[in-house]
């Protein structure tokens, strides 16, 4: 990000920023004018709140999750049950951090997708944890890979160090993959089966950050449908990316014991997410402004995804592999294995010379003793770049790829 | 806090909330209307920022510290030097947490005032740290107590576990004490002297959260004056309490190596404080709105402090000890030692029966093997209560004290 800010000619297809022209400037102005015109409401918004979050926003969030679940066929969705398990955080990033801090000790093991959200790997590293990467298929983790990994952990006697499986289930960052519900259920069952050797709960941690950013209606329910396993399920969501990234508000839905611990630690971190932002979001949601904005945002991203796909079709060699995204803001591109794309590769340096930046695929892979980190992929974002920048950025990348394929 | 919210008849002299009627509702409305009327500025405010903080706010903060220092006679104050060492956080609470996380490992020792800011003790506990409490005098820590403690740590061979001294230097929470500059200098010298046995830096951590909330002009420079010891100095400040507690923005000034580590860990926590709040604060400061508001807030607190003093004079027995505050929002009240005031005391329960809540002094003392925690004091806040509530709350407390003095 600092690289992209420092060079004005550079086209960044790296940053996970959202689209500037779609940011809801007028909408936020209207909402806050209304909020602050009411002296009492304004005072409440500018005063401290509680550590777990604004009750009104918790209720709205629970209703929102209930609605998403019902639309995707979850007949177990119930607002009341969700509200009691929620906590509001300073972006969903904080939730990821708090959950990991609460559940894991240095030396513990977490399972992640191959590849996964690279910022989560930073959290993992900062806590001194070890990872095992699970092979990713077009509909989510490979269950055979999960089974093999669990068996291996059991056989080597380290299953008691396994604490959780972290999966980004909708339009995954970085690959765009959406996990099939049947796979979530099977994975959760498998984790529960292996608990007898672990001697403690193994949590299924569903990061649904991009759930609301699908180009079409979502059909996969979340793991929350598995009401009988509620004590093993952690679910993270966010309002930042779907609304405004400068307004950091995320949330988590947690088993009671984990929730209590998370709130206690959050009390030490910041004793509550900025109340003002929570009041803003509550108004955005209850007024309908949020949903109207979301609809236009999804259309915009779908257009830009199409723009990137067209550009790739005309600029990249046919040996380059990629998949059409159905939501989110990322495309995952695989070059022939002989072409290294890592931060220290000559390819990366050459792309920078051509004034185009991407996220090297390698940094999206956990350090796992069972395999080297693949080093021939790229994450490309159509989130922040304009259609023209996307076209030009892909053309530049295409030229670099061309050089390396010779 | 949850107790105070649940009982409408209860008067809380416990919460560290600021004064509702003084919250800058109209001011924030004006500032945000201006910000969001400018499409480009609005987009910048609603987009992600960087982890270390908004450059404009960092510059303004550096200039602000420079100004405070110069007013108190610090000829070493220099904006440029301060700006390079700043990081913006989600309230100063987050800075306290990050610094402690970065500098301390479980089993380490930190020195604190007796009594100290009790939320910091929560951070200390959550990291598995040990404390030593230093006797507090009307002008800051007792240097003899510091010397004795350091000698004792050296003699018992645990000085290598000592990482920092944490002091709340202006209108301290909970006692209202302001630390004399000469004491800061002497304490820092002492820490540096003992470093040879520690084998690593021992940091002087100045929490200046209430520096801007003095009733009169401050005259004590901060430890930042000691430019030759800059590598050992950490300074925390906040905009939340002086402006709006619902807008969580704090900051820290750190030695370069500590700053780098803090930014790295903050990247894992939340990759940056909500940009929107930072833009709001930057506008509040640069427009002068912040200073106008601060002036009225200080007048208001001075009035309410006087109101509490009058009420105490007429309602409390003369055997009760207290001191006139010069700023901040707290009074520290000592009862005869035989009257226990702790959370489980009959006195606390009786006060609740009389519908009045205070913070028991005991929770403001660290657990220190060298002494039991004193249990006959109370922290009373005039921050949130109205003048009538203060009068009535103190009268109720006076009746309870009367019962116990019989």
Short mmCIF file of C-alpha atoms in Angstrom, two decimals, chain A residues 31-50 54 272-283, chain B residues 17-18 20 23-25 28-29 32 240 243-248 276-277 280:
data_model
loop_
_atom_site.label_atom_id
_atom_site.label_comp_id
_atom_site.label_asym_id
_atom_site.label_seq_id
_atom_site.Cartn_x
_atom_site.Cartn_y
_atom_site.Cartn_z
CA UNK A 31 -27.51 10.33 8.06
CA UNK A 32 -25.20 12.30 10.34
CA UNK A 33 -27.05 15.53 9.78
CA UNK A 34 -30.19 13.78 10.94
CA UNK A 35 -28.43 12.13 13.88
CA UNK A 36 -26.77 15.32 15.09
CA UNK A 37 -29.84 17.51 14.57
CA UNK A 38 -31.41 15.56 17.40
CA UNK A 39 -29.55 16.79 20.50
CA UNK A 40 -30.31 13.72 22.62
CA UNK A 41 -29.43 11.22 19.89
CA UNK A 42 -26.29 13.23 19.15
CA UNK A 43 -25.19 13.13 22.78
CA UNK A 44 -25.69 9.39 22.93
CA UNK A 45 -23.61 8.91 19.79
CA UNK A 46 -20.76 11.11 21.08
CA UNK A 47 -20.64 9.42 24.50
CA UNK A 48 -18.90 6.16 25.49
CA UNK A 49 -20.83 2.99 24.77
CA UNK A 50 -20.40 -0.49 26.19
CA UNK A 54 -24.46 -0.68 20.78
CA UNK A 272 -15.56 -0.65 23.07
CA UNK A 273 -15.65 0.32 19.41
CA UNK A 274 -16.14 4.06 18.77
CA UNK A 275 -19.80 4.59 19.65
CA UNK A 276 -20.24 7.32 17.02
CA UNK A 277 -19.47 4.89 14.19
CA UNK A 278 -21.89 2.34 15.59
CA UNK A 279 -24.68 4.93 15.72
CA UNK A 280 -23.92 5.88 12.11
CA UNK A 281 -24.13 2.26 10.97
CA UNK A 282 -27.31 1.61 12.93
CA UNK A 283 -28.94 4.56 11.15
CA UNK B 17 -17.99 9.35 31.29
CA UNK B 18 -17.75 12.97 30.27
CA UNK B 20 -23.44 14.86 28.28
CA UNK B 23 -20.71 17.03 24.17
CA UNK B 24 -20.00 18.97 20.95
CA UNK B 25 -23.09 17.84 19.00
CA UNK B 28 -19.43 17.88 15.07
CA UNK B 29 -22.48 18.39 12.86
CA UNK B 32 -18.89 16.85 9.21
CA UNK B 240 -11.54 11.32 23.35
CA UNK B 243 -13.63 16.30 22.85
CA UNK B 244 -16.08 13.41 22.58
CA UNK B 245 -15.74 9.99 24.17
CA UNK B 246 -17.80 8.40 21.37
CA UNK B 247 -14.99 9.42 19.01
CA UNK B 248 -12.13 7.15 20.02
CA UNK B 276 -13.31 8.92 9.34
CA UNK B 277 -12.78 9.75 13.02
CA UNK B 280 -13.12 14.63 11.99
#
